[in-house]
Structures are given as C-alpha cells and as structure tokens.
JSON list of C-alpha atoms in Angstrom, two decimals:
[
{"chain": "A", "resi": 1, "resn": "UNK", "atom": "CA", "xyz": [0.00, 0.00, 0.00]},
{"chain": "A", "resi": 2, "resn": "UNK", "atom": "CA", "xyz": [1.32, 3.45, -0.89]},
{"chain": "A", "resi": 3, "resn": "UNK", "atom": "CA", "xyz": [1.60, 6.34, 1.60]},
{"chain": "A", "resi": 4, "resn": "UNK", "atom": "CA", "xyz": [-1.42, 8.09, 0.05]},
{"chain": "A", "resi": 5, "resn": "UNK", "atom": "CA", "xyz": [-3.52, 4.92, 0.13]},
{"chain": "A", "resi": 6, "resn": "UNK", "atom": "CA", "xyz": [-2.49, 4.30, 3.74]},
{"chain": "A", "resi": 7, "resn": "UNK", "atom": "CA", "xyz": [-3.37, 7.88, 4.69]},
{"chain": "A", "resi": 8, "resn": "UNK", "atom": "CA", "xyz": [-6.80, 7.53, 3.11]},
{"chain": "A", "resi": 9, "resn": "UNK", "atom": "CA", "xyz": [-7.38, 4.27, 4.94]},
{"chain": "A", "resi": 10, "resn": "UNK", "atom": "CA", "xyz": [-6.28, 5.88, 8.22]},
{"chain": "A", "resi": 11, "resn": "UNK", "atom": "CA", "xyz": [-8.91, 8.62, 7.78]},
{"chain": "A", "resi": 12, "resn": "UNK", "atom": "CA", "xyz": [-11.61, 5.99, 7.37]},
{"chain": "A", "resi": 13, "resn": "UNK", "atom": "CA", "xyz": [-10.37, 3.92, 10.31]},
{"chain": "A", "resi": 14, "resn": "UNK", "atom": "CA", "xyz": [-10.02, 6.88, 12.67]},
{"chain": "A", "resi": 15, "resn": "UNK", "atom": "CA", "xyz": [-13.59, 7.96, 11.91]},
{"chain": "A", "resi": 16, "resn": "UNK", "atom": "CA", "xyz": [-14.91, 4.43, 12.43]},
{"chain": "A", "resi": 17, "resn": "UNK", "atom": "CA", "xyz": [-13.01, 3.94, 15.67]},
{"chain": "A", "resi": 18, "resn": "UNK", "atom": "CA", "xyz": [-15.16, 6.72, 17.20]},
{"chain": "A", "resi": 19, "resn": "UNK", "atom": "CA", "xyz": [-18.33, 5.57, 15.48]},
{"chain": "A", "resi": 20, "resn": "UNK", "atom": "CA", "xyz": [-18.13, 2.02, 16.68]},
{"chain": "A", "resi": 21, "resn": "UNK", "atom": "CA", "xyz": [-18.82, 2.95, 20.26]},
{"chain": "A", "resi": 22, "resn": "UNK", "atom": "CA", "xyz": [-22.28, 4.14, 19.15]},
{"chain": "A", "resi": 23, "resn": "UNK", "atom": "CA", "xyz": [-25.47, 2.24, 18.35]},
{"chain": "A", "resi": 24, "resn": "UNK", "atom": "CA", "xyz": [-25.86, 2.70, 14.59]},
{"chain": "A", "resi": 25, "resn": "UNK", "atom": "CA", "xyz": [-22.24, 1.98, 13.66]},
{"chain": "A", "resi": 26, "resn": "UNK", "atom": "CA", "xyz": [-22.17, 4.59, 10.90]},
{"chain": "A", "resi": 27, "resn": "UNK", "atom": "CA", "xyz": [-22.38, 8.07, 12.41]},
{"chain": "A", "resi": 28, "resn": "UNK", "atom": "CA", "xyz": [-20.83, 10.28, 15.10]},
{"chain": "A", "resi": 29, "resn": "UNK", "atom": "CA", "xyz": [-22.96, 11.97, 17.71]},
{"chain": "A", "resi": 30, "resn": "UNK", "atom": "CA", "xyz": [-21.82, 15.41, 18.92]},
{"chain": "A", "resi": 31, "resn": "UNK", "atom": "CA", "xyz": [-20.26, 13.75, 21.96]},
{"chain": "A", "resi": 32, "resn": "UNK", "atom": "CA", "xyz": [-18.29, 11.36, 19.73]},
{"chain": "A", "resi": 33, "resn": "UNK", "atom": "CA", "xyz": [-17.22, 14.21, 17.42]},
{"chain": "A", "resi": 34, "resn": "UNK", "atom": "CA", "xyz": [-15.95, 16.08, 20.50]},
{"chain": "A", "resi": 35, "resn": "UNK", "atom": "CA", "xyz": [-13.99, 13.02, 21.64]},
{"chain": "A", "resi": 36, "resn": "UNK", "atom": "CA", "xyz": [-12.51, 12.56, 18.15]},
{"chain": "A", "resi": 37, "resn": "UNK", "atom": "CA", "xyz": [-11.43, 16.22, 17.95]},
{"chain": "A", "resi": 38, "resn": "UNK", "atom": "CA", "xyz": [-9.97, 16.18, 21.48]},
{"chain": "A", "resi": 39, "resn": "UNK", "atom": "CA", "xyz": [-8.02, 13.00, 20.83]},
{"chain": "A", "resi": 40, "resn": "UNK", "atom": "CA", "xyz": [-7.08, 13.14, 17.15]},
{"chain": "A", "resi": 41, "resn": "UNK", "atom": "CA", "xyz": [-6.81, 16.89, 16.52]},
{"chain": "A", "resi": 42, "resn": "UNK", "atom": "CA", "xyz": [-5.74, 18.30, 19.89]},
{"chain": "A", "resi": 43, "resn": "UNK", "atom": "CA", "xyz": [-3.63, 21.11, 18.40]},
{"chain": "A", "resi": 44, "resn": "UNK", "atom": "CA", "xyz": [-6.52, 22.27, 16.22]},
{"chain": "A", "resi": 45, "resn": "UNK", "atom": "CA", "xyz": [-8.93, 22.26, 19.16]},
{"chain": "A", "resi": 46, "resn": "UNK", "atom": "CA", "xyz": [-6.49, 24.11, 21.46]},
{"chain": "A", "resi": 47, "resn": "UNK", "atom": "CA", "xyz": [-6.11, 26.88, 18.85]},
{"chain": "A", "resi": 48, "resn": "UNK", "atom": "CA", "xyz": [-9.87, 27.59, 18.84]},
{"chain": "A", "resi": 49, "resn": "UNK", "atom": "CA", "xyz": [-11.04, 30.39, 21.09]},
{"chain": "A", "resi": 50, "resn": "UNK", "atom": "CA", "xyz": [-14.79, 29.92, 20.67]},
{"chain": "A", "resi": 51, "resn": "UNK", "atom": "CA", "xyz": [-16.12, 27.72, 23.50]},
{"chain": "A", "resi": 52, "resn": "UNK", "atom": "CA", "xyz": [-18.95, 26.58, 21.20]},
{"chain": "A", "resi": 53, "resn": "UNK", "atom": "CA", "xyz": [-16.53, 25.29, 18.57]},
{"chain": "A", "resi": 54, "resn": "UNK", "atom": "CA", "xyz": [-17.75, 21.66, 18.65]},
{"chain": "A", "resi": 55, "resn": "UNK", "atom": "CA", "xyz": [-21.40, 22.79, 18.40]},
{"chain": "A", "resi": 56, "resn": "UNK", "atom": "CA", "xyz": [-20.51, 25.06, 15.50]},
{"chain": "A", "resi": 57, "resn": "UNK", "atom": "CA", "xyz": [-18.57, 22.39, 13.62]},
{"chain": "A", "resi": 58, "resn": "UNK", "atom": "CA", "xyz": [-21.43, 19.93, 14.12]},
{"chain": "A", "resi": 59, "resn": "UNK", "atom": "CA", "xyz": [-23.94, 22.48, 12.83]},
{"chain": "A", "resi": 60, "resn": "UNK", "atom": "CA", "xyz": [-21.77, 23.35, 9.81]},
{"chain": "A", "resi": 61, "resn": "UNK", "atom": "CA", "xyz": [-21.16, 19.74, 8.79]},
{"chain": "A", "resi": 62, "resn": "UNK", "atom": "CA", "xyz": [-24.51, 18.13, 9.57]},
{"chain": "A", "resi": 63, "resn": "UNK", "atom": "CA", "xyz": [-25.99, 18.56, 6.10]},
{"chain": "A", "resi": 64, "resn": "UNK", "atom": "CA", "xyz": [-29.13, 16.48, 6.65]},
{"chain": "A", "resi": 65, "resn": "UNK", "atom": "CA", "xyz": [-29.77, 17.93, 10.12]},
{"chain": "A", "resi": 66, "resn": "UNK", "atom": "CA", "xyz": [-30.10, 14.61, 11.92]},
{"chain": "A", "resi": 67, "resn": "UNK", "atom": "CA", "xyz": [-27.71, 15.65, 14.73]},
{"chain": "A", "resi": 68, "resn": "UNK", "atom": "CA", "xyz": [-25.25, 13.00, 13.60]},
{"chain": "A", "resi": 69, "resn": "UNK", "atom": "CA", "xyz": [-22.27, 13.06, 11.25]},
{"chain": "A", "resi": 70, "resn": "UNK", "atom": "CA", "xyz": [-21.83, 10.34, 8.67]},
{"chain": "A", "resi": 71, "resn": "UNK", "atom": "CA", "xyz": [-18.49, 9.87, 6.93]},
{"chain": "A", "resi": 72, "resn": "UNK", "atom": "CA", "xyz": [-19.53, 11.92, 3.90]},
{"chain": "A", "resi": 73, "resn": "UNK", "atom": "CA", "xyz": [-20.40, 14.84, 6.18]},
{"chain": "A", "resi": 74, "resn": "UNK", "atom": "CA", "xyz": [-17.10, 14.45, 8.05]},
{"chain": "A", "resi": 75, "resn": "UNK", "atom": "CA", "xyz": [-14.74, 14.35, 5.03]},
{"chain": "A", "resi": 76, "resn": "UNK", "atom": "CA", "xyz": [-15.26, 18.01, 4.01]},
{"chain": "A", "resi": 77, "resn": "UNK", "atom": "CA", "xyz": [-14.06, 19.02, 7.50]},
{"chain": "A", "resi": 78, "resn": "UNK", "atom": "CA", "xyz": [-10.80, 17.09, 7.10]},
{"chain": "A", "resi": 79, "resn": "UNK", "atom": "CA", "xyz": [-10.47, 18.38, 3.52]},
{"chain": "A", "resi": 80, "resn": "UNK", "atom": "CA", "xyz": [-10.85, 21.97, 4.74]},
{"chain": "A", "resi": 81, "resn": "UNK", "atom": "CA", "xyz": [-8.29, 21.42, 7.50]},
{"chain": "A", "resi": 82, "resn": "UNK", "atom": "CA", "xyz": [-5.81, 19.86, 5.07]},
{"chain": "A", "resi": 83, "resn": "UNK", "atom": "CA", "xyz": [-6.14, 22.87, 2.74]},
{"chain": "A", "resi": 84, "resn": "UNK", "atom": "CA", "xyz": [-5.58, 25.25, 5.66]},
{"chain": "A", "resi": 85, "resn": "UNK", "atom": "CA", "xyz": [-2.57, 23.24, 6.83]},
{"chain": "A", "resi": 86, "resn": "UNK", "atom": "CA", "xyz": [-1.06, 23.29, 3.38]},
{"chain": "A", "resi": 87, "resn": "UNK", "atom": "CA", "xyz": [-1.20, 27.08, 3.37]},
{"chain": "A", "resi": 88, "resn": "UNK", "atom": "CA", "xyz": [0.67, 27.18, 6.71]},
{"chain": "A", "resi": 89, "resn": "UNK", "atom": "CA", "xyz": [3.18, 24.72, 5.24]},
{"chain": "A", "resi": 90, "resn": "UNK", "atom": "CA", "xyz": [3.82, 27.06, 2.26]},
{"chain": "A", "resi": 91, "resn": "UNK", "atom": "CA", "xyz": [4.20, 30.08, 4.58]},
{"chain": "A", "resi": 92, "resn": "UNK", "atom": "CA", "xyz": [6.73, 28.19, 6.70]},
{"chain": "A", "resi": 93, "resn": "UNK", "atom": "CA", "xyz": [8.65, 27.24, 3.57]},
{"chain": "A", "resi": 94, "resn": "UNK", "atom": "CA", "xyz": [9.00, 30.90, 2.59]},
{"chain": "A", "resi": 95, "resn": "UNK", "atom": "CA", "xyz": [10.55, 31.87, 5.94]},
{"chain": "B", "resi": 1, "resn": "UNK", "atom": "CA", "xyz": [1.42, 13.68, 16.19]},
{"chain": "B", "resi": 2, "resn": "UNK", "atom": "CA", "xyz": [-1.82, 11.69, 16.01]},
{"chain": "B", "resi": 3, "resn": "UNK", "atom": "CA", "xyz": [-2.65, 9.24, 13.20]},
{"chain": "B", "resi": 4, "resn": "UNK", "atom": "CA", "xyz": [-5.16, 11.68, 11.66]},
{"chain": "B", "resi": 5, "resn": "UNK", "atom": "CA", "xyz": [-2.66, 14.57, 11.79]},
{"chain": "B", "resi": 6, "resn": "UNK", "atom": "CA", "xyz": [0.02, 12.35, 10.27]},
{"chain": "B", "resi": 7, "resn": "UNK", "atom": "CA", "xyz": [-2.35, 11.25, 7.49]},
{"chain": "B", "resi": 8, "resn": "UNK", "atom": "CA", "xyz": [-3.19, 14.87, 6.67]},
{"chain": "B", "resi": 9, "resn": "UNK", "atom": "CA", "xyz": [0.49, 15.77, 6.57]},
{"chain": "B", "resi": 10, "resn": "UNK", "atom": "CA", "xyz": [1.17, 12.78, 4.32]},
{"chain": "B", "resi": 11, "resn": "UNK", "atom": "CA", "xyz": [-1.44, 14.02, 1.81]},
{"chain": "B", "resi": 12, "resn": "UNK", "atom": "CA", "xyz": [0.30, 17.41, 1.68]},
{"chain": "B", "resi": 13, "resn": "UNK", "atom": "CA", "xyz": [3.75, 15.90, 1.37]},
{"chain": "B", "resi": 14, "resn": "UNK", "atom": "CA", "xyz": [2.78, 13.41, -1.34]},
{"chain": "B", "resi": 15, "resn": "UNK", "atom": "CA", "xyz": [1.26, 16.22, -3.42]},
{"chain": "B", "resi": 16, "resn": "UNK", "atom": "CA", "xyz": [4.35, 18.40, -2.95]},
{"chain": "B", "resi": 17, "resn": "UNK", "atom": "CA", "xyz": [6.74, 15.59, -3.80]},
{"chain": "B", "resi": 18, "resn": "UNK", "atom": "CA", "xyz": [5.28, 15.56, -7.34]},
{"chain": "B", "resi": 19, "resn": "UNK", "atom": "CA", "xyz": [5.03, 19.34, -7.54]},
{"chain": "B", "resi": 20, "resn": "UNK", "atom": "CA", "xyz": [8.62, 20.00, -6.63]},
{"chain": "B", "resi": 21, "resn": "UNK", "atom": "CA", "xyz": [9.91, 18.57, -9.87]},
{"chain": "B", "resi": 22, "resn": "UNK", "atom": "CA", "xyz": [8.12, 21.40, -11.70]},
{"chain": "B", "resi": 23, "resn": "UNK", "atom": "CA", "xyz": [8.99, 25.05, -12.17]},
{"chain": "B", "resi": 24, "resn": "UNK", "atom": "CA", "xyz": [6.42, 26.90, -10.09]},
{"chain": "B", "resi": 25, "resn": "UNK", "atom": "CA", "xyz": [6.63, 24.67, -7.01]},
{"chain": "B", "resi": 26, "resn": "UNK", "atom": "CA", "xyz": [2.90, 24.85, -6.28]},
{"chain": "B", "resi": 27, "resn": "UNK", "atom": "CA", "xyz": [0.99, 23.01, -8.99]},
{"chain": "B", "resi": 28, "resn": "UNK", "atom": "CA", "xyz": [0.87, 19.71, -10.87]},
{"chain": "B", "resi": 29, "resn": "UNK", "atom": "CA", "xyz": [0.92, 19.58, -14.66]},
{"chain": "B", "resi": 30, "resn": "UNK", "atom": "CA", "xyz": [-1.08, 16.79, -16.32]},
{"chain": "B", "resi": 31, "resn": "UNK", "atom": "CA", "xyz": [2.12, 14.81, -16.70]},
{"chain": "B", "resi": 32, "resn": "UNK", "atom": "CA", "xyz": [2.86, 15.15, -12.98]},
{"chain": "B", "resi": 33, "resn": "UNK", "atom": "CA", "xyz": [-0.73, 14.23, -12.08]},
{"chain": "B", "resi": 34, "resn": "UNK", "atom": "CA", "xyz": [-0.36, 11.09, -14.22]},
{"chain": "B", "resi": 35, "resn": "UNK", "atom": "CA", "xyz": [2.88, 10.20, -12.46]},
{"chain": "B", "resi": 36, "resn": "UNK", "atom": "CA", "xyz": [1.28, 10.75, -9.04]},
{"chain": "B", "resi": 37, "resn": "UNK", "atom": "CA", "xyz": [-1.73, 8.57, -9.92]},
{"chain": "B", "resi": 38, "resn": "UNK", "atom": "CA", "xyz": [0.47, 5.82, -11.39]},
{"chain": "B", "resi": 39, "resn": "UNK", "atom": "CA", "xyz": [2.76, 5.76, -8.39]},
{"chain": "B", "resi": 40, "resn": "UNK", "atom": "CA", "xyz": [0.53, 6.61, -5.43]},
{"chain": "B", "resi": 41, "resn": "UNK", "atom": "CA", "xyz": [-2.84, 5.24, -6.52]},
{"chain": "B", "resi": 42, "resn": "UNK", "atom": "CA", "xyz": [-1.93, 2.31, -8.80]},
{"chain": "B", "resi": 43, "resn": "UNK", "atom": "CA", "xyz": [-4.97, 0.19, -7.81]},
{"chain": "B", "resi": 44, "resn": "UNK", "atom": "CA", "xyz": [-7.35, 3.06, -8.55]},
{"chain": "B", "resi": 45, "resn": "UNK", "atom": "CA", "xyz": [-5.75, 3.67, -11.95]},
{"chain": "B", "resi": 46, "resn": "UNK", "atom": "CA", "xyz": [-5.76, -0.04, -12.87]},
{"chain": "B", "resi": 47, "resn": "UNK", "atom": "CA", "xyz": [-9.50, -0.22, -12.16]},
{"chain": "B", "resi": 48, "resn": "UNK", "atom": "CA", "xyz": [-10.29, 2.53, -14.69]},
{"chain": "B", "resi": 49, "resn": "UNK", "atom": "CA", "xyz": [-11.29, 1.37, -18.14]},
{"chain": "B", "resi": 50, "resn": "UNK", "atom": "CA", "xyz": [-11.36, 4.75, -19.87]},
{"chain": "B", "resi": 51, "resn": "UNK", "atom": "CA", "xyz": [-7.99, 5.39, -21.57]},
{"chain": "B", "resi": 52, "resn": "UNK", "atom": "CA", "xyz": [-8.60, 9.15, -21.17]},
{"chain": "B", "resi": 53, "resn": "UNK", "atom": "CA", "xyz": [-8.96, 8.88, -17.41]},
{"chain": "B", "resi": 54, "resn": "UNK", "atom": "CA", "xyz": [-6.06, 11.22, -16.56]},
{"chain": "B", "resi": 55, "resn": "UNK", "atom": "CA", "xyz": [-7.31, 13.84, -19.05]},
{"chain": "B", "resi": 56, "resn": "UNK", "atom": "CA", "xyz": [-10.80, 13.56, -17.60]},
{"chain": "B", "resi": 57, "resn": "UNK", "atom": "CA", "xyz": [-9.64, 13.87, -13.99]},
{"chain": "B", "resi": 58, "resn": "UNK", "atom": "CA", "xyz": [-7.54, 16.89, -14.90]},
{"chain": "B", "resi": 59, "resn": "UNK", "atom": "CA", "xyz": [-10.50, 18.53, -16.67]},
{"chain": "B", "resi": 60, "resn": "UNK", "atom": "CA", "xyz": [-12.84, 17.81, -13.75]},
{"chain": "B", "resi": 61, "resn": "UNK", "atom": "CA", "xyz": [-10.49, 19.16, -11.09]},
{"chain": "B", "resi": 62, "resn": "UNK", "atom": "CA", "xyz": [-8.92, 22.14, -12.87]},
{"chain": "B", "resi": 63, "resn": "UNK", "atom": "CA", "xyz": [-11.39, 24.74, -11.59]},
{"chain": "B", "resi": 64, "resn": "UNK", "atom": "CA", "xyz": [-9.57, 27.81, -12.89]},
{"chain": "B", "resi": 65, "resn": "UNK", "atom": "CA", "xyz": [-8.75, 26.19, -16.26]},
{"chain": "B", "resi": 66, "resn": "UNK", "atom": "CA", "xyz": [-5.02, 26.93, -16.16]},
{"chain": "B", "resi": 67, "resn": "UNK", "atom": "CA", "xyz": [-4.07, 23.32, -17.11]},
{"chain": "B", "resi": 68, "resn": "UNK", "atom": "CA", "xyz": [-2.45, 22.88, -13.70]},
{"chain": "B", "resi": 69, "resn": "UNK", "atom": "CA", "xyz": [-3.72, 21.51, -10.40]},
{"chain": "B", "resi": 70, "resn": "UNK", "atom": "CA", "xyz": [-3.02, 23.38, -7.20]},
{"chain": "B", "resi": 71, "resn": "UNK", "atom": "CA", "xyz": [-3.50, 21.65, -3.83]},
{"chain": "B", "resi": 72, "resn": "UNK", "atom": "CA", "xyz": [-7.00, 23.06, -3.34]},
{"chain": "B", "resi": 73, "resn": "UNK", "atom": "CA", "xyz": [-8.03, 21.62, -6.69]},
{"chain": "B", "resi": 74, "resn": "UNK", "atom": "CA", "xyz": [-6.44, 18.25, -5.82]},
{"chain": "B", "resi": 75, "resn": "UNK", "atom": "CA", "xyz": [-8.01, 17.76, -2.35]},
{"chain": "B", "resi": 76, "resn": "UNK", "atom": "CA", "xyz": [-11.59, 17.22, -3.64]},
{"chain": "B", "resi": 77, "resn": "UNK", "atom": "CA", "xyz": [-10.28, 14.31, -5.72]},
{"chain": "B", "resi": 78, "resn": "UNK", "atom": "CA", "xyz": [-8.78, 12.60, -2.67]},
{"chain": "B", "resi": 79, "resn": "UNK", "atom": "CA", "xyz": [-11.91, 13.46, -0.64]},
{"chain": "B", "resi": 80, "resn": "UNK", "atom": "CA", "xyz": [-14.10, 11.83, -3.30]},
{"chain": "B", "resi": 81, "resn": "UNK", "atom": "CA", "xyz": [-11.90, 8.74, -3.39]},
{"chain": "B", "resi": 82, "resn": "UNK", "atom": "CA", "xyz": [-11.93, 8.43, 0.41]},
{"chain": "B", "resi": 83, "resn": "UNK", "atom": "CA", "xyz": [-15.75, 8.59, 0.42]},
{"chain": "B", "resi": 84, "resn": "UNK", "atom": "CA", "xyz": [-15.92, 5.91, -2.29]},
{"chain": "B", "resi": 85, "resn": "UNK", "atom": "CA", "xyz": [-13.43, 3.72, -0.39]},
{"chain": "B", "resi": 86, "resn": "UNK", "atom": "CA", "xyz": [-15.43, 4.06, 2.80]},
{"chain": "B", "resi": 87, "resn": "UNK", "atom": "CA", "xyz": [-18.51, 2.70, 1.03]},
{"chain": "B", "resi": 88, "resn": "UNK", "atom": "CA", "xyz": [-16.51, -0.35, -0.14]},
{"chain": "B", "resi": 89, "resn": "UNK", "atom": "CA", "xyz": [-15.28, -0.76, 3.43]},
{"chain": "B", "resi": 90, "resn": "UNK", "atom": "CA", "xyz": [-18.88, -0.84, 4.73]},
{"chain": "B", "resi": 91, "resn": "UNK", "atom": "CA", "xyz": [-19.91, -3.35, 2.06]},
{"chain": "B", "resi": 92, "resn": "UNK", "atom": "CA", "xyz": [-17.01, -5.64, 2.96]},
{"chain": "B", "resi": 93, "resn": "UNK", "atom": "CA", "xyz": [-18.00, -5.38, 6.64]},
{"chain": "B", "resi": 94, "resn": "UNK", "atom": "CA", "xyz": [-21.49, -6.62, 5.84]},
{"chain": "B", "resi": 95, "resn": "UNK", "atom": "CA", "xyz": [-20.22, -9.76, 4.10]}
]
C-alpha cells in the first residue's frame, strides 16, 4: 500500500473507531465528534477560542440535520483542514 | 502527532513531492498528475477502463482552467476517493 492509500485508509479507520462505540455503527454523535477532535486533533482544538466550537462544527457539517455526522459529512471538514494546513506549510517554507 | 494529523500531513507531502519537480513549485501539470496517480494510486488507476482517465480527472479538477492543479483543486479528488473507499469498506463489513 502506498503512503497516500495508507493515509486515506487511516482517515476511514479513525472515523470508524469513534463511530463504533455508538449504536448505529455509521455516524458520530456530537459527543463522539468532541472526543474525536480532542483525541485526534488536539492542536486544532487548542487553537480555537470559541467555547462553542464543537457545536458550530457539528452544525456546519450536519448537512441532513439529523444531529449525527456520517463519513460523507465528516470528510469536508478534514479536507478543509488539510487545505488550511497546506497554506501554513507554504508560509513556513517561505521563511 | 496523532494518526489523523500524520495522514493529513502525508497528503500534503505526497502532493508536494510531485510538484517539486516542476518550475512553479505549487501546482501539478497533467504529466505530474499522471505520475502521481500511477505511483501513489496504482490500484485506482488499474480499475479505470477509460484510456482518457487522466485527461478527464484533470479537466474535472482544474477549476480555474489553467491546465495545472493546485493543492486546493487536488483535495476534492482525494476526498471523493476516500468517500468511495469508505462505502466499499462498509460493504465488505457486511459480508
């Protein structure tokens, strides 16, 4: 498996490792999203100043308004973060 | 660094490792995209039956029609692939 394939599989497995503790086995509740962010993206979460950040992320991503996040609703969040990170990466390179 | 953070960084680094061989240091030409797909996503490429697949991917992703892919144009491709892979993953689980 290549590095890109492995990275893609990791994204799927990380999401599912938080989902599996739930009943439906496919979606994250807000509580599970919070746990995922605290554990897997601690630096991102620490940098946020808004105390309602998890609520806001949930609201932004929950396209079908069922108060749960499926994988397709979660991926755009990671995609957005990766794009933001890449910009930081380029800025650092210029220094 | 967590597994999710590492996976995100890998995506950025893989993209840049194909970019760096080019002049502008920020974008992939079609030739570089082809090389990236052949090397990093060989299974995906093998599964495609359309001989114009690289041309078609380039056309689909090149939002600003400059015949190059920047990282922001590339991420939706990976995001789409990850979503498709996750569906396969669920199907396999059910078997």
